[in-house]
Amino acid sequence: MLDIALFRDAPERIRADHDRRGLPHDAIDEVIRLDGAWRDLLKATDVLRAERNQAARAIGAAKKAGDQEEMQRVLAEVASIGERITSMEKEVDEALAARDAVRMSIPNLLHEAVPSGADESGNTVHSVHGEKPTFSFEPRTHNDLIEMNRWVDLERAAKVAGSRFYYLKGDLARMEMALSAYAVDFLCERGYTFVQPPVMMNRTAYEGVTDLGDFETVMYGIEPDGYYMTATSEHPLTAMYMGETVPEEHLPLRLVGVSDCFRREVGAHGQSDRGIWRVHQFRKVEQIVISDAEGSWDLHEELLQNCIDLWDALGLHYEVVNICTGDMGTVASRKYDLEAWLPGAKAYKEVVSCSNCTDYQANRLQIRTGVPGHANQPIAHTLNSTAVATSRALVAIMEQNQLEDGRVRVPDVLQPYMGGQGVLESCAF
RNA sequence: GCGUGGAUCGCAUAGCCAGGUAGUGCGCCGGCCUUGAAAGCCGGUGUCGAACGACUCGGGGGUUCGAAUCCCUCUCCACGCGCCA
């Protein structure tokens, strides 16, 4: 959510941003109009309340003085004012909610380096890493590999849970744990603090970190308790400091979280999404940074560099993509994706997303930086980046490291986490 | 799950029983004083607002002319009991 002061003092900055995105200005004008209406209503209500407060004080004074007559006179005078205030207050609340409903739909201001483009075809390649692997045989898709090795049981998961769930079995399940542990260790060595967050959040906290539409299409709701399963540890980790001032001596706050992620994936269908590429539950190691405004762009580059070093260490071939205006979404000001090469699918596909949300999330969450206790503390900046989403990283490793017989070579850096095992063997059942 | 006690300004605390301008200490900011600092003294120190003013005592609702204070409800915390990996 953008600072309301931008709408009042510098709406031309928001308009210029909408021009880059190819969006009309209607919503901006609507916010400005609704803000004016809210402020007028609030002012009128304040006048009424001032009247009531004055009367209440007069009654108190008359009572103390023992002047029954004066007390009764003032009482009669303000008899109906309470009801009027109550109904005005309701209007004020509605006016503010109406303003913010539209304000919430307005996306973050884009960084100037974001390339222009209408959709994902406008994304530009930032850099290419590793060598495209070559095979002396026709490489299989991960779907073939998990099936022939019995590493994933989709049918029984569908029986027990539903479609897009899976049992991860044997050596592949073991490598999943190795990946998580390796990525966490990797970031801890770089000064990130390991945090295991709750995987359910309440509605208030969740509204601070995501689009309202996500409640319909992404998150699972837990009734009767009113919790939501987290779609990524970005959400509980970013909301962690909601309503607080992070002391400047702790900045930037570098966190590495690991959690299972739960996504409804409403509307997602298709052959390309078979297997474990797009599923309702997967584990993800996530980088989160809370910083001040000055440091956030350097930290965005740091997050990307961590991903590059981590994925290089896994020995995989991938591209870093600079996301364009038309593919950006609401919250990020700038975003890089890592797209790994899948030899079986013969395509680069998204495995990492690295965003600087600037003050857009922190504004809604009211996360500030500075010295606690001071007035008007600046709003923090929040950044997030995948380190590894293990289900997708497993797909990339399986397809790039596959052997002719269908087994898979374990990346060197993961072998110490698997008792020195060098190759994934198939499951007996 | 049951019971008891709590939640007040950045922190700590008073006010609640008995409704009538949210007080005090610490911290922080500014001023006086000083070569400079400390101490001391004075003022300020939540939100909206140009200002008058309004709002703010965990959240929501109610009673009342008026609620931190009374009533209802929810959340969280502490302690005890019960249950439990």
XYZ file of C-alpha atoms (C1' of nucleotides) in Angstrom:
514
model
C 0.000 0.000 0.000
C 1.359 3.393 -0.995
C 1.769 6.185 1.543
C -1.357 8.368 1.514
C 0.922 11.414 1.529
C 1.956 10.516 -2.038
C -1.639 10.878 -3.210
C -1.951 14.252 -1.488
C 1.407 15.795 -2.301
C 2.833 14.073 -5.365
C 0.115 12.275 -7.361
C 2.065 12.988 -10.556
C 4.654 10.429 -9.429
C 1.982 7.744 -9.196
C 0.499 8.791 -12.537
C 3.893 8.575 -14.251
C 4.303 5.065 -12.841
C 0.889 4.027 -14.129
C 1.882 5.292 -17.579
C 4.887 2.937 -17.528
C 2.634 0.040 -16.593
C 0.025 1.030 -19.154
C -2.654 1.486 -16.502
C -5.403 4.151 -16.524
C -5.405 6.861 -13.869
C -8.989 6.321 -12.681
C -8.077 4.550 -9.462
C -5.597 7.269 -8.462
C -8.173 10.000 -8.936
C -10.688 7.907 -7.019
C -8.346 7.584 -4.022
C -7.751 11.346 -3.991
C -11.486 12.008 -4.159
C -12.311 9.476 -1.413
C -9.526 10.841 0.777
C -11.016 14.331 0.547
C -14.469 12.993 1.367
C -13.105 11.123 4.382
C -11.275 14.159 5.715
C -14.373 16.360 5.363
C -16.468 13.822 7.251
C -13.845 13.447 9.944
C -13.684 17.189 10.423
C -17.461 17.495 10.750
C -17.483 14.670 13.295
C -14.686 16.309 15.263
C -16.724 19.506 15.553
C -19.666 17.549 16.968
C -17.435 15.720 19.386
C -15.895 18.984 20.556
C -19.412 20.188 21.304
C -20.181 17.096 23.306
C -16.931 17.296 25.258
C -17.621 20.910 26.149
C -21.094 20.019 27.386
C -19.808 17.078 29.408
C -17.300 19.339 31.112
C -19.992 21.927 31.840
C -22.185 19.244 33.425
C -19.316 18.070 35.560
C -18.632 21.620 36.717
C -22.305 22.324 37.459
C -22.610 19.082 39.406
C -19.567 19.927 41.464
C -20.979 23.404 42.150
C -24.343 21.894 43.139
C -26.177 23.820 40.418
C -28.934 21.354 39.544
C -30.737 23.793 37.289
C -27.735 24.479 35.062
C -26.975 20.778 34.911
C -30.464 19.908 33.717
C -30.357 22.720 31.177
C -27.144 21.463 29.529
C -28.337 17.860 29.710
C -31.418 18.760 27.712
C -29.331 20.692 25.225
C -27.108 17.738 24.266
C -29.729 15.009 24.486
C -29.470 13.847 20.882
C -25.847 14.635 20.132
C -24.605 11.168 21.042
C -26.730 9.461 18.440
C -25.630 11.885 15.763
C -21.999 11.267 16.602
C -22.492 7.495 16.531
C -23.963 7.595 13.053
C -21.315 10.040 11.828
C -18.576 7.793 13.168
C -19.999 4.923 11.190
C -19.867 7.069 8.061
C -16.282 8.076 8.789
C -15.232 4.423 9.150
C -16.965 3.513 5.908
C -15.363 6.436 4.083
C -11.902 5.406 5.254
C -12.512 1.766 4.318
C -13.724 2.861 0.873
C -10.608 4.967 0.354
C -8.235 2.208 1.379
C -10.019 -0.467 -0.634
C -9.133 1.466 -3.790
C -5.742 2.514 -2.433
C -4.895 -1.153 -1.814
C -5.396 -1.923 -5.505
C -2.731 0.579 -6.557
C 0.600 -1.157 -7.174
C 4.020 -0.194 -5.844
C 6.140 2.410 -7.642
C 8.566 0.729 -10.024
C 12.340 1.063 -9.878
C 13.641 3.035 -12.852
C 15.734 0.095 -14.102
C 12.676 -2.123 -14.634
C 12.450 -2.884 -18.377
C 9.275 -1.976 -20.233
C 7.055 -4.736 -21.545
C 3.443 -5.791 -21.727
C 3.865 -9.318 -20.363
C 6.519 -11.914 -19.553
C 7.860 -11.780 -23.092
C 9.213 -8.335 -22.160
C 11.468 -9.738 -19.438
C 15.175 -9.388 -20.207
C 18.033 -11.791 -19.501
C 20.268 -10.311 -16.814
C 22.947 -13.020 -16.841
C 23.539 -16.674 -17.735
C 25.171 -19.118 -15.339
C 26.670 -22.592 -15.649
C 26.892 -24.758 -18.747
C 23.911 -26.198 -20.530
C 24.366 -29.944 -19.932
C 24.718 -32.251 -22.929
C 23.560 -35.858 -23.041
C 24.534 -38.860 -25.127
C 20.913 -40.008 -24.827
C 17.501 -38.374 -24.968
C 17.031 -36.725 -21.538
C 13.866 -37.675 -19.683
C 11.389 -35.304 -18.048
C 11.200 -35.302 -14.252
C 7.801 -36.968 -14.582
C 9.412 -39.976 -16.233
C 12.241 -40.057 -13.697
C 10.054 -39.952 -10.589
C 7.816 -42.629 -12.050
C 10.500 -45.091 -13.149
C 12.359 -44.717 -9.829
C 9.183 -44.701 -7.700
C 10.447 -41.559 -5.913
C 7.020 -39.883 -5.876
C 3.614 -41.453 -5.286
C 0.965 -39.166 -6.723
C -1.832 -41.753 -6.907
C -1.829 -42.669 -3.229
C -1.475 -38.992 -2.262
C -4.581 -38.281 -4.354
C -6.369 -41.078 -2.502
C -5.343 -39.814 0.926
C -5.362 -36.051 0.339
C -6.228 -34.971 -3.209
C -4.729 -34.081 -6.548
C -1.440 -32.123 -6.557
C -0.341 -33.742 -3.305
C 2.488 -36.278 -3.218
C 4.424 -38.736 -1.143
C 8.135 -38.059 -1.576
C 10.030 -41.336 -1.112
C 13.431 -42.884 -0.673
C 16.596 -41.199 -1.914
C 14.730 -38.267 -3.459
C 13.094 -37.481 -0.108
C 16.494 -37.721 1.499
C 17.974 -35.299 -1.027
C 15.100 -32.904 -0.292
C 16.219 -32.708 3.335
C 19.829 -32.319 2.217
C 18.855 -29.374 -0.002
C 16.998 -27.627 2.821
C 19.817 -28.172 5.282
C 22.476 -27.078 2.795
C 20.669 -23.860 1.856
C 20.071 -22.941 5.500
C 23.726 -23.575 6.404
C 24.853 -21.609 3.347
C 22.927 -18.506 4.448
C 23.757 -18.855 8.129
C 27.419 -18.663 7.137
C 26.629 -15.370 5.431
C 25.213 -13.879 8.617
C 21.533 -14.691 8.170
C 19.610 -15.757 11.269
C 17.727 -19.023 10.947
C 14.038 -18.731 11.853
C 11.347 -21.391 11.776
C 8.047 -19.490 11.575
C 4.467 -20.519 12.329
C 2.765 -21.945 9.230
C -0.626 -20.529 10.125
C -1.425 -16.846 10.429
C -4.420 -14.834 11.540
C -6.394 -12.707 9.118
C -5.117 -9.323 10.307
C -1.452 -10.216 9.923
C -2.082 -11.887 6.588
C -3.860 -8.892 5.108
C -0.703 -6.932 5.806
C 1.474 -9.019 3.506
C -0.635 -9.991 0.527
C -3.323 -9.046 -1.996
C -6.905 -9.556 -0.861
C -7.506 -11.695 -3.953
C -5.006 -14.244 -2.653
C -7.461 -15.238 0.067
C -9.663 -16.711 -2.670
C -7.047 -18.283 -4.904
C -3.915 -19.008 -2.866
C -4.381 -19.521 0.862
C -6.096 -22.355 2.664
C -8.387 -21.141 5.453
C -8.598 -23.128 8.684
C -12.015 -23.132 10.332
C -13.350 -22.669 12.926
C -10.232 -20.900 14.147
C -9.927 -18.327 11.379
C -6.300 -19.100 10.562
C -4.698 -19.250 7.134
C -1.997 -21.699 6.076
C 1.039 -19.738 4.952
C 1.802 -19.792 1.223
C 5.463 -18.991 1.902
C 7.550 -18.216 4.963
C 7.941 -14.730 3.468
C 4.544 -13.994 4.982
C 5.119 -14.849 8.676
C 8.708 -13.587 8.537
C 7.780 -10.220 7.066
C 4.796 -9.831 9.383
C 7.018 -10.741 12.340
C 7.798 -7.114 13.169
C 4.309 -5.799 12.361
C 3.517 -2.653 14.362
C 7.062 -2.353 15.691
C 10.048 -0.092 15.295
C 13.118 -2.161 14.494
C 16.035 -0.546 16.358
C 18.560 0.841 13.891
C 21.455 -1.035 15.506
C 19.788 -4.294 14.389
C 19.473 -3.194 10.757
C 19.504 -4.688 8.292
C 17.655 -7.675 9.718
C 18.776 -10.686 7.664
C 16.638 -13.803 8.129
C 16.619 -17.231 6.555
C 13.380 -19.120 7.060
C 12.386 -22.619 6.161
C 8.842 -23.873 6.139
C 6.339 -25.959 4.302
C 4.288 -23.782 1.953
C 0.612 -24.365 1.200
C -1.108 -23.142 -1.953
C -4.564 -23.802 -3.308
C -3.422 -23.155 -6.911
C -6.971 -22.358 -7.959
C -7.175 -22.205 -11.737
C -3.834 -23.914 -12.356
C -4.136 -26.761 -14.842
C -2.232 -28.281 -17.672
C 0.140 -30.913 -18.874
C 3.220 -28.790 -18.102
C 2.275 -28.727 -14.439
C 2.216 -32.494 -13.928
C 4.529 -34.171 -11.440
C 5.830 -32.115 -8.537
C 6.407 -28.813 -10.370
C 3.187 -27.165 -9.162
C 1.799 -28.681 -5.981
C -0.298 -27.755 -2.942
C 2.507 -28.295 -0.449
C 6.260 -27.887 -0.739
C 9.197 -26.795 1.351
C 11.007 -23.551 0.716
C 14.089 -21.888 2.160
C 13.533 -18.143 1.999
C 15.674 -15.049 2.507
C 14.018 -12.060 4.191
C 15.543 -8.660 4.828
C 14.111 -5.721 6.724
C 16.162 -2.600 6.089
C 16.001 1.162 6.007
C 15.291 2.990 2.764
C 18.926 3.880 2.139
C 20.265 0.329 2.096
C 17.542 -1.610 0.348
C 18.807 -1.560 -3.257
C 22.254 -2.821 -2.264
C 20.565 -5.536 -0.215
C 18.425 -6.530 -3.201
C 21.643 -7.175 -5.116
C 23.011 -9.080 -2.110
C 19.976 -11.388 -2.102
C 20.420 -12.057 -5.813
C 24.146 -12.732 -5.353
C 23.344 -15.244 -2.583
C 21.033 -17.083 -4.986
C 23.625 -17.055 -7.737
C 26.338 -18.429 -5.451
C 23.993 -21.054 -4.020
C 22.748 -22.282 -7.396
C 26.275 -22.203 -8.823
C 27.367 -24.388 -5.907
C 24.650 -26.875 -6.859
C 26.257 -26.969 -10.309
C 23.106 -26.074 -12.237
C 22.575 -24.131 -15.454
C 20.110 -21.225 -15.240
C 19.420 -17.646 -16.294
C 18.735 -14.591 -14.175
C 15.803 -12.662 -15.617
C 14.963 -8.994 -15.057
C 11.168 -8.848 -14.698
C 9.488 -6.176 -16.847
C 6.734 -3.665 -16.043
C 3.919 -5.834 -17.369
C 4.958 -8.952 -15.430
C 5.743 -7.276 -12.099
C 2.656 -7.707 -9.944
C 1.470 -5.408 -7.206
C 3.949 -5.502 -4.362
C 7.480 -5.546 -5.790
C 9.261 -2.453 -7.042
C 11.861 -4.565 -8.796
C 12.165 -8.320 -9.244
C 14.671 -10.854 -10.540
C 13.745 -14.451 -11.295
C 16.100 -17.413 -11.637
C 14.961 -19.719 -14.411
C 16.580 -23.133 -14.413
C 17.150 -25.171 -17.567
C 15.035 -28.321 -17.743
C 16.553 -30.592 -20.432
C 13.572 -32.950 -20.395
C 11.050 -30.158 -20.840
C 13.526 -28.248 -23.046
C 12.689 -24.950 -21.353
C 13.872 -22.478 -18.745
C 11.417 -22.394 -15.852
C 11.106 -20.217 -12.758
C 12.759 -21.551 -9.615
C 13.601 -18.372 -7.656
C 11.958 -14.982 -7.260
C 13.909 -12.111 -5.690
C 12.028 -8.889 -4.857
C 12.496 -5.516 -3.257
C 9.078 -4.443 -1.965
C 10.465 -1.079 -0.747
C 8.002 0.419 1.776
C 4.884 -1.073 0.171
C 4.433 -4.032 2.565
C 5.901 -2.204 5.560
C 3.427 0.631 5.150
C 0.490 -1.687 5.655
C 2.291 -3.599 8.403
C 3.514 -0.378 10.059
C 7.084 -1.592 10.396
C 9.367 1.326 11.171
C 13.073 1.786 11.693
C 15.063 4.005 13.999
C 15.219 4.574 17.724
C 12.135 3.191 19.512
C 10.262 5.940 21.296
C 10.793 8.662 18.747
C 7.960 10.200 16.807
C 7.499 9.863 13.037
C 9.905 7.000 12.495
C 10.493 6.190 8.817
C 8.746 3.162 7.317
C 11.059 0.194 6.754
C 11.803 -1.529 3.466
C 11.170 -5.263 3.093
C 12.860 -7.638 0.674
C 12.386 -11.315 -0.007
C 13.964 -13.944 -2.158
C 13.680 -17.642 -2.578
C 16.886 -19.491 -1.758
C 15.516 -22.861 -2.857
C 11.994 -24.142 -3.275
C 12.959 -27.771 -2.871
C 10.304 -29.358 -5.080
C 11.393 -27.241 -8.045
C 15.088 -27.519 -7.257
C 14.655 -31.315 -7.196
C 13.112 -31.156 -10.660
C 16.042 -29.103 -11.959
C 18.597 -31.433 -10.365
C 16.839 -34.565 -11.629
C 16.609 -33.312 -15.197
C 20.116 -31.813 -15.394
C 21.943 -34.560 -13.445
C 20.147 -37.599 -14.880
C 22.117 -40.641 -16.021
C 21.268 -42.871 -18.956
C 19.779 -45.545 -16.692
C 17.432 -43.005 -15.065
C 19.342 -42.622 -11.827
C 20.467 -39.114 -10.765
C 23.864 -37.809 -9.714
C 23.834 -35.978 -6.364
C 25.392 -32.459 -6.484
C 28.778 -32.534 -4.730
C 27.783 -30.029 -2.051
C 24.799 -32.154 -1.008
C 26.693 -35.399 -0.642
C 27.992 -34.621 2.889
C 24.346 -34.174 3.912
C 23.530 -37.669 2.576
C 26.241 -39.719 4.184
C 28.475 -39.310 1.155
C 25.977 -40.831 -1.274
C 26.816 -39.902 -4.884
C 23.852 -41.251 -6.858
C 20.112 -41.484 -6.130
C 18.963 -45.104 -6.332
C 15.418 -46.077 -7.225
C 12.857 -47.163 -4.662
C 11.981 -50.848 -4.393
C 8.226 -50.140 -4.092
C -10.266 -27.672 28.711
C -11.126 -25.378 33.968
C -9.848 -21.611 37.554
C -7.344 -17.112 39.233
C -4.748 -12.707 38.176
C -3.154 -9.388 34.429
C -2.632 -5.949 29.560
C -2.204 2.076 30.869
C 2.587 6.880 26.381
C 9.430 3.896 23.871
C 10.314 1.299 29.014
C 8.564 1.137 34.155
C 4.549 2.430 37.101
C -0.064 5.355 39.464
C -5.153 6.075 38.489
C -10.013 1.430 38.452
C -13.143 -0.429 44.250
C -16.293 5.078 44.551
C -17.087 7.466 36.259
C -15.671 14.056 35.548
C -8.650 17.362 31.836
C -4.057 10.175 31.852
C -0.151 11.597 36.505
C 4.917 10.217 37.948
C 9.952 8.116 37.116
C 13.456 6.580 33.351
C 14.915 7.182 28.410
C 14.905 10.546 24.273
C 14.746 15.793 21.913
C 15.389 21.079 22.610
C 16.732 25.340 25.712
C 19.340 27.748 29.914
C 24.153 27.276 32.156
C 29.362 25.740 30.315
C 35.678 26.390 26.713
C 33.277 21.433 26.086
C 30.647 17.796 28.801
C 28.180 16.064 33.192
C 24.994 17.644 36.985
C 21.100 21.013 37.806
C 16.908 23.843 36.071
C 12.989 24.823 32.181
C 10.111 23.084 28.076
C 8.882 19.137 24.864
C 8.420 13.881 23.848
C 1.558 8.729 20.518
C -2.005 9.625 15.955
C -4.875 13.013 12.345
C -4.571 18.223 11.587
C -1.988 24.775 9.075
C -4.818 25.767 13.412
C -8.993 25.418 16.769
C -9.944 20.785 17.782
C -10.411 15.538 17.720
C -8.582 10.724 18.812
C -5.463 7.379 22.053
C -5.316 3.244 28.443
C -4.919 -4.971 24.428
C -9.391 -5.408 20.244
C -14.737 -4.959 19.565
C -19.558 -3.767 21.564
C -22.841 -1.663 25.504
C -24.568 1.742 29.673
C -23.926 7.240 30.343
C -24.354 14.147 29.141
C -19.434 12.044 30.056
C -15.761 5.541 30.474
C -8.697 3.855 31.618
C -12.629 3.396 35.532
C -19.105 0.081 35.197
C -21.244 -4.233 31.998
C -20.691 -7.917 27.846
C -17.415 -10.270 24.476
C -12.881 -11.636 22.067
C -7.434 -11.929 21.927
C -2.918 -12.401 24.294
C 0.264 -13.042 28.820
C 1.329 -15.143 33.893
C 0.284 -18.742 37.641
C -2.306 -23.236 39.321
C -5.131 -27.692 37.889
C -6.314 -31.219 33.959
C -4.698 -33.419 29.320
C -0.598 -34.401 26.148
C 4.119 -35.348 21.796
